[in-house]
mmCIF file of C-alpha atoms in Angstrom:
data_model
loop_
_atom_site.group_PDB
_atom_site.id
_atom_site.type_symbol
_atom_site.label_atom_id
_atom_site.label_comp_id
_atom_site.label_asym_id
_atom_site.label_seq_id
_atom_site.Cartn_x
_atom_site.Cartn_y
_atom_site.Cartn_z
ATOM 1 C CA MET A 11 10.984 9.952 5.713
ATOM 2 C CA ARG A 12 10.393 8.574 2.228
ATOM 3 C CA ALA A 13 7.573 6.593 0.669
ATOM 4 C CA MET A 14 7.321 3.782 -1.842
ATOM 5 C CA ILE A 15 4.328 3.445 -4.133
ATOM 6 C CA LEU A 16 3.860 -0.004 -5.622
ATOM 7 C CA ALA A 17 3.069 0.337 -9.324
ATOM 8 C CA ALA A 18 4.775 -2.546 -11.120
ATOM 9 C CA GLY A 19 1.848 -4.973 -11.379
ATOM 10 C CA LEU A 20 0.301 -6.290 -14.579
ATOM 11 C CA GLY A 21 -3.242 -5.062 -13.906
ATOM 12 C CA THR A 22 -4.616 -8.432 -15.006
ATOM 13 C CA ARG A 23 -7.982 -8.101 -13.271
ATOM 14 C CA LEU A 24 -8.695 -4.851 -15.109
ATOM 15 C CA ARG A 25 -8.071 -6.127 -18.613
ATOM 16 C CA PRO A 26 -8.841 -5.129 -21.331
ATOM 17 C CA LEU A 27 -8.603 -1.621 -19.819
ATOM 18 C CA THR A 28 -4.964 -2.296 -19.008
ATOM 19 C CA ASN A 29 -3.977 -3.849 -22.323
ATOM 20 C CA GLU A 30 -2.367 -0.601 -23.450
ATOM 21 C CA VAL A 31 -2.476 1.582 -20.320
ATOM 22 C CA PRO A 32 -0.906 0.570 -16.980
ATOM 23 C CA LYS A 33 -3.383 0.340 -14.124
ATOM 24 C CA PRO A 34 -1.830 3.249 -12.150
ATOM 25 C CA LEU A 35 -2.658 5.600 -15.036
ATOM 26 C CA LEU A 36 -6.321 4.647 -15.436
ATOM 27 C CA PRO A 37 -8.442 7.780 -14.873
ATOM 28 C CA VAL A 38 -10.338 8.270 -11.618
ATOM 29 C CA ALA A 39 -12.268 11.528 -11.178
ATOM 30 C CA GLY A 40 -10.096 13.390 -13.652
ATOM 31 C CA LYS A 41 -6.714 12.148 -12.420
ATOM 32 C CA PRO A 42 -4.582 9.061 -12.949
ATOM 33 C CA MET A 43 -5.249 6.522 -10.217
ATOM 34 C CA ILE A 44 -1.720 6.780 -8.798
ATOM 35 C CA ALA A 45 -2.124 10.532 -8.251
ATOM 36 C CA TYR A 46 -4.170 9.821 -5.131
ATOM 37 C CA ALA A 47 -1.369 7.774 -3.576
ATOM 38 C CA LEU A 48 1.019 10.633 -4.332
ATOM 39 C CA GLU A 49 -1.461 13.071 -2.812
ATOM 40 C CA LEU A 50 -1.739 10.927 0.324
ATOM 41 C CA VAL A 51 2.005 10.888 0.983
ATOM 42 C CA ALA A 52 2.530 14.537 0.007
ATOM 43 C CA ASN A 53 -0.200 15.622 2.433
ATOM 44 C CA ALA A 54 1.740 13.840 5.182
ATOM 45 C CA GLY A 55 4.780 15.999 4.470
ATOM 46 C CA ILE A 56 6.697 13.295 2.609
ATOM 47 C CA ARG A 57 8.638 14.840 -0.241
ATOM 48 C CA GLU A 58 10.654 11.938 -1.676
ATOM 49 C CA VAL A 59 8.926 8.962 -3.266
ATOM 50 C CA VAL A 60 10.166 5.873 -5.071
ATOM 51 C CA ILE A 61 7.857 4.134 -7.539
ATOM 52 C CA ASN A 62 8.640 0.655 -8.845
ATOM 53 C CA LEU A 63 8.025 0.072 -12.541
ATOM 54 C CA HIS A 64 7.607 -2.992 -14.717
ATOM 55 C CA TYR A 65 4.515 -3.337 -16.921
ATOM 56 C CA LEU A 66 4.286 -0.342 -19.296
ATOM 57 C CA GLY A 67 6.515 1.455 -16.833
ATOM 58 C CA GLU A 68 7.751 4.092 -19.252
ATOM 59 C CA GLN A 69 4.196 5.383 -19.578
ATOM 60 C CA ILE A 70 4.133 5.949 -15.819
ATOM 61 C CA ARG A 71 7.512 7.678 -15.848
ATOM 62 C CA SER A 72 6.411 9.887 -18.746
ATOM 63 C CA ALA A 73 3.141 10.842 -17.027
ATOM 64 C CA LEU A 74 4.598 11.608 -13.598
ATOM 65 C CA GLY A 75 8.045 12.888 -14.503
ATOM 66 C CA THR A 76 10.066 14.244 -11.617
ATOM 67 C CA GLY A 77 6.981 14.554 -9.410
ATOM 68 C CA GLU A 78 7.114 18.344 -9.264
ATOM 69 C CA ALA A 79 3.449 18.634 -10.269
ATOM 70 C CA PHE A 80 2.521 16.504 -7.248
ATOM 71 C CA GLY A 81 4.693 18.307 -4.722
ATOM 72 C CA VAL A 82 7.214 15.471 -4.422
ATOM 73 C CA ARG A 83 10.469 14.267 -5.934
ATOM 74 C CA ILE A 84 10.063 10.892 -7.617
ATOM 75 C CA PHE A 85 12.721 8.216 -8.016
ATOM 76 C CA TYR A 86 12.027 5.161 -10.149
ATOM 77 C CA SER A 87 13.027 1.582 -9.405
ATOM 78 C CA VAL A 88 12.797 -0.382 -12.647
ATOM 79 C CA GLU A 89 12.148 -4.126 -12.429
ATOM 80 C CA PRO A 90 13.119 -5.944 -15.656
ATOM 81 C CA HIS A 91 11.419 -8.974 -14.099
ATOM 82 C CA LEU A 92 8.415 -8.544 -11.823
ATOM 83 C CA LEU A 93 9.572 -8.952 -8.207
ATOM 84 C CA ASP A 94 6.246 -8.832 -6.330
ATOM 85 C CA THR A 95 5.903 -6.491 -3.361
ATOM 86 C CA GLY A 96 8.589 -7.853 -1.044
ATOM 87 C CA GLY A 97 11.198 -8.255 -3.742
ATOM 88 C CA GLY A 98 10.286 -4.863 -5.148
ATOM 89 C CA ILE A 99 10.848 -3.129 -1.816
ATOM 90 C CA ALA A 100 14.138 -4.989 -1.322
ATOM 91 C CA ALA A 101 15.313 -3.833 -4.761
ATOM 92 C CA ALA A 102 14.466 -0.229 -3.877
ATOM 93 C CA ARG A 103 16.426 -0.189 -0.632
ATOM 94 C CA ARG A 104 19.024 2.251 -1.965
ATOM 95 C CA PHE A 105 16.238 4.785 -2.515
ATOM 96 C CA LEU A 106 14.553 4.235 0.848
ATOM 97 C CA GLY A 107 17.608 4.783 3.027
ATOM 98 C CA ASP A 108 18.003 3.962 6.704
ATOM 99 C CA SER A 109 14.904 5.631 8.131
ATOM 100 C CA PRO A 110 11.303 4.447 8.502
ATOM 101 C CA PHE A 111 9.359 4.570 5.258
ATOM 102 C CA VAL A 112 5.776 4.375 4.032
ATOM 103 C CA VAL A 113 4.491 1.794 1.530
ATOM 104 C CA VAL A 114 1.263 2.489 -0.381
ATOM 105 C CA ASN A 115 -0.412 0.576 -3.189
ATOM 106 C CA SER A 116 -1.139 2.556 -6.343
ATOM 107 C CA ASP A 117 -4.583 1.002 -6.884
ATOM 108 C CA VAL A 118 -6.310 2.370 -3.804
ATOM 109 C CA TYR A 119 -7.999 5.642 -2.849
ATOM 110 C CA ILE A 120 -7.564 6.558 0.823
ATOM 111 C CA GLU A 121 -8.899 9.586 2.652
ATOM 112 C CA GLY A 122 -6.940 10.079 5.843
ATOM 113 C CA ASP A 123 -3.814 11.475 7.431
ATOM 114 C CA LEU A 124 -0.790 9.215 7.130
ATOM 115 C CA ARG A 125 0.832 11.145 9.954
ATOM 116 C CA GLU A 126 -1.489 9.322 12.352
ATOM 117 C CA LEU A 127 -0.121 5.968 11.201
ATOM 118 C CA ILE A 128 3.451 7.267 11.294
ATOM 119 C CA SER A 129 3.006 8.547 14.857
ATOM 120 C CA PHE A 130 1.417 5.244 15.906
ATOM 121 C CA HIS A 131 4.349 3.349 14.371
ATOM 122 C CA GLU A 132 6.843 5.454 16.293
ATOM 123 C CA GLN A 133 4.962 5.107 19.585
ATOM 124 C CA LYS A 134 4.837 1.323 19.253
ATOM 125 C CA GLU A 135 8.483 1.067 18.132
ATOM 126 C CA ALA A 136 7.162 -1.326 15.512
ATOM 127 C CA LEU A 137 8.904 -3.164 12.733
ATOM 128 C CA ALA A 138 5.800 -2.693 10.589
ATOM 129 C CA SER A 139 2.516 -0.864 11.207
ATOM 130 C CA LEU A 140 -0.450 -1.538 8.952
ATOM 131 C CA TRP A 141 -3.527 0.532 8.282
ATOM 132 C CA VAL A 142 -6.429 -1.902 8.577
ATOM 133 C CA ARG A 143 -10.200 -1.842 8.235
ATOM 134 C CA PRO A 144 -12.831 -3.907 10.069
ATOM 135 C CA ASP A 145 -13.865 -7.217 8.524
ATOM 136 C CA PRO A 146 -16.145 -8.749 11.182
ATOM 137 C CA GLN A 147 -17.533 -11.448 8.883
ATOM 138 C CA GLY A 148 -14.114 -12.469 7.619
ATOM 139 C CA VAL A 149 -15.105 -12.066 3.975
ATOM 140 C CA ARG A 150 -11.668 -10.844 2.892
ATOM 141 C CA HIS A 151 -8.844 -13.287 2.303
ATOM 142 C CA ASP A 152 -6.209 -11.024 3.884
ATOM 143 C CA ASN A 153 -7.482 -11.538 7.415
ATOM 144 C CA VAL A 154 -5.658 -9.663 10.193
ATOM 145 C CA ARG A 155 -6.281 -10.300 13.912
ATOM 146 C CA VAL A 156 -5.497 -7.354 16.173
ATOM 147 C CA ASP A 157 -5.674 -6.959 19.960
ATOM 148 C CA SER A 158 -6.816 -3.856 21.847
ATOM 149 C CA ALA A 159 -3.259 -2.471 21.940
ATOM 150 C CA GLY A 160 -2.910 -2.748 18.174
ATOM 151 C CA ARG A 161 -0.623 -5.787 18.205
ATOM 152 C CA VAL A 162 -1.092 -8.126 15.250
ATOM 153 C CA TYR A 163 -1.470 -11.714 16.460
ATOM 154 C CA GLY A 164 -2.780 -13.270 13.271
ATOM 155 C CA LEU A 165 -2.243 -12.653 9.572
ATOM 156 C CA LEU A 166 -3.521 -14.818 6.713
ATOM 157 C CA GLY A 167 -4.038 -17.663 9.159
ATOM 158 C CA HIS A 168 -0.486 -17.452 10.524
ATOM 159 C CA THR A 169 -0.166 -16.833 14.248
ATOM 160 C CA ALA A 170 2.138 -17.391 17.178
ATOM 161 C CA SER A 171 -0.870 -17.851 19.487
ATOM 162 C CA PRO A 172 -3.828 -19.553 17.729
ATOM 163 C CA ASP A 173 -6.113 -19.584 20.758
ATOM 164 C CA LEU A 174 -5.668 -15.852 21.319
ATOM 165 C CA ALA A 175 -5.769 -14.856 17.650
ATOM 166 C CA ASN A 176 -9.044 -16.674 17.035
ATOM 167 C CA GLN A 177 -10.715 -14.587 19.741
ATOM 168 C CA LEU A 178 -9.581 -11.237 18.361
ATOM 169 C CA PRO A 179 -11.475 -8.948 15.949
ATOM 170 C CA ARG A 180 -10.958 -9.434 12.219
ATOM 171 C CA TYR A 181 -9.567 -6.713 9.984
ATOM 172 C CA PHE A 182 -8.126 -6.512 6.495
ATOM 173 C CA TYR A 183 -5.034 -4.712 5.270
ATOM 174 C CA ALA A 184 -5.951 -1.306 3.816
ATOM 175 C CA SER A 185 -3.019 -1.032 1.381
ATOM 176 C CA ALA A 186 -0.789 1.338 3.365
ATOM 177 C CA MET A 187 1.850 0.678 6.006
ATOM 178 C CA VAL A 188 4.914 2.120 7.714
ATOM 179 C CA CYS A 189 8.074 0.012 7.970
ATOM 180 C CA SER A 190 11.228 0.474 10.011
ATOM 181 C CA PRO A 191 14.534 -0.069 8.203
ATOM 182 C CA GLY A 192 15.069 -3.192 10.308
ATOM 183 C CA ILE A 193 12.577 -4.944 8.063
ATOM 184 C CA PHE A 194 15.260 -5.204 5.377
ATOM 185 C CA GLU A 195 16.770 -7.993 7.492
ATOM 186 C CA PHE A 196 13.786 -10.041 6.312
ATOM 187 C CA LEU A 197 13.776 -8.785 2.706
ATOM 188 C CA PRO A 198 16.454 -10.608 0.702
ATOM 189 C CA PRO A 199 16.740 -10.216 -3.072
ATOM 190 C CA GLY A 200 14.157 -12.329 -4.856
ATOM 191 C CA ILE A 201 10.546 -12.632 -5.930
ATOM 192 C CA TYR A 202 8.065 -12.769 -3.049
ATOM 193 C CA SER A 203 5.209 -10.897 -1.393
ATOM 194 C CA LEU A 204 5.579 -8.674 1.640
ATOM 195 C CA THR A 205 2.042 -9.321 2.898
ATOM 196 C CA ARG A 206 1.732 -13.015 2.003
ATOM 197 C CA ASP A 207 5.267 -14.205 2.765
ATOM 198 C CA VAL A 208 7.187 -11.821 5.030
ATOM 199 C CA LEU A 209 4.633 -10.326 7.418
ATOM 200 C CA PRO A 210 3.063 -13.695 8.362
ATOM 201 C CA ARG A 211 6.532 -14.939 9.289
ATOM 202 C CA LEU A 212 7.139 -11.868 11.445
ATOM 203 C CA VAL A 213 3.832 -12.442 13.228
ATOM 204 C CA ARG A 214 4.663 -16.112 13.859
ATOM 205 C CA GLU A 215 8.031 -15.087 15.280
ATOM 206 C CA ARG A 216 6.385 -12.473 17.530
ATOM 207 C CA LYS A 217 8.157 -9.543 15.936
ATOM 208 C CA PRO A 218 6.599 -6.122 16.666
ATOM 209 C CA VAL A 219 3.960 -5.903 13.937
ATOM 210 C CA PHE A 220 1.109 -3.530 14.756
ATOM 211 C CA ALA A 221 -2.061 -2.260 13.113
ATOM 212 C CA LEU A 222 -4.109 0.929 13.342
ATOM 213 C CA GLU A 223 -7.730 1.072 12.242
ATOM 214 C CA HIS A 224 -8.408 3.398 9.323
ATOM 215 C CA THR A 225 -11.819 5.029 9.717
ATOM 216 C CA GLY A 226 -12.116 7.357 6.723
ATOM 217 C CA TYR A 227 -13.380 6.689 3.230
ATOM 218 C CA TRP A 228 -11.447 3.933 1.475
ATOM 219 C CA ARG A 229 -11.846 2.251 -1.889
ATOM 220 C CA VAL A 230 -9.717 -0.331 -3.664
ATOM 221 C CA LEU A 231 -9.722 -0.033 -7.464
ATOM 222 C CA ASP A 232 -8.288 -3.322 -8.698
ATOM 223 C CA THR A 233 -11.296 -5.083 -10.287
ATOM 224 C CA HIS A 234 -13.818 -3.933 -12.879
ATOM 225 C CA GLU A 235 -16.583 -3.653 -10.281
ATOM 226 C CA ASP A 236 -14.410 -1.813 -7.765
ATOM 227 C CA TYR A 237 -13.040 0.496 -10.436
ATOM 228 C CA ARG A 238 -16.492 1.328 -11.792
ATOM 229 C CA GLU A 239 -18.019 1.933 -8.353
ATOM 230 C CA GLY A 240 -14.905 3.713 -7.130
ATOM 231 C CA CYS A 241 -14.930 6.144 -10.048
ATOM 232 C CA ARG A 242 -18.562 6.975 -9.338
ATOM 233 C CA GLU A 243 -18.077 7.438 -5.588
ATOM 234 C CA ILE A 244 -14.793 9.342 -5.769
ATOM 235 C CA THR A 245 -16.132 11.654 -8.466
ATOM 236 C CA ALA A 246 -19.062 12.497 -6.188
ATOM 237 C CA ARG A 247 -16.832 12.980 -3.121
ATOM 238 C CA ARG A 248 -14.425 15.304 -4.877
ATOM 239 C CA GLY A 249 -17.079 17.303 -6.709
ATOM 240 C CA PHE A 250 -15.526 16.557 -10.076
ATOM 241 C CA ALA A 251 -17.837 17.054 -13.039
ATOM 242 C CA PRO A 252 -16.904 14.884 -16.049
ATOM 243 C CA ARG A 253 -16.762 16.601 -19.405
ATOM 244 C CA SER A 254 -19.912 16.203 -21.460
#
């Protein structure tokens, strides 16, 4: 199994911090942000990773190199034009092969064992399996409705069964998923989002999209407030003492 880490974005919400440094390389508790995504997949036994690059991508390549320091082998998928998540995964197909693969955002810190999500995905024979977190008040825009068996019946307001979906608990996507190679049938070349464009269609068409609740510590790092609070919390959790 291989993994893809999404790292091509512009980091707009973290400007001016990202004016000269790509978001995946911003420091968090003594490491570049993307190191935690690499750590997550390496701890699951995944040894081959593809990272898509666009904005200041050569800085990322220079910092991470072959991946040896992180216990993985890194391939790079360069996007001369930003392809968004769906188009980026489609462009990296030659790296991902014909087996299930993991997709993780580079701007998130996740404590947990990806092998649980991988096992869940295999048991459900899913096309895609998302890690999700509870959102009972529906405050997040990326609303996911999941039944007791883990089947996704609603995503971003799209559903094949509105009456059922509206009765189900609300979750939000936690920035990591497992996909089967069959998903490439729905990933043509182009510029589009996996979560906003492709997955809602799969849910509407009743394709096997599932979700597993993530219960460990989780922190997104894509806004100034989240980055500031995340740095503080993650530093405390990992026992890292900043230099004076």
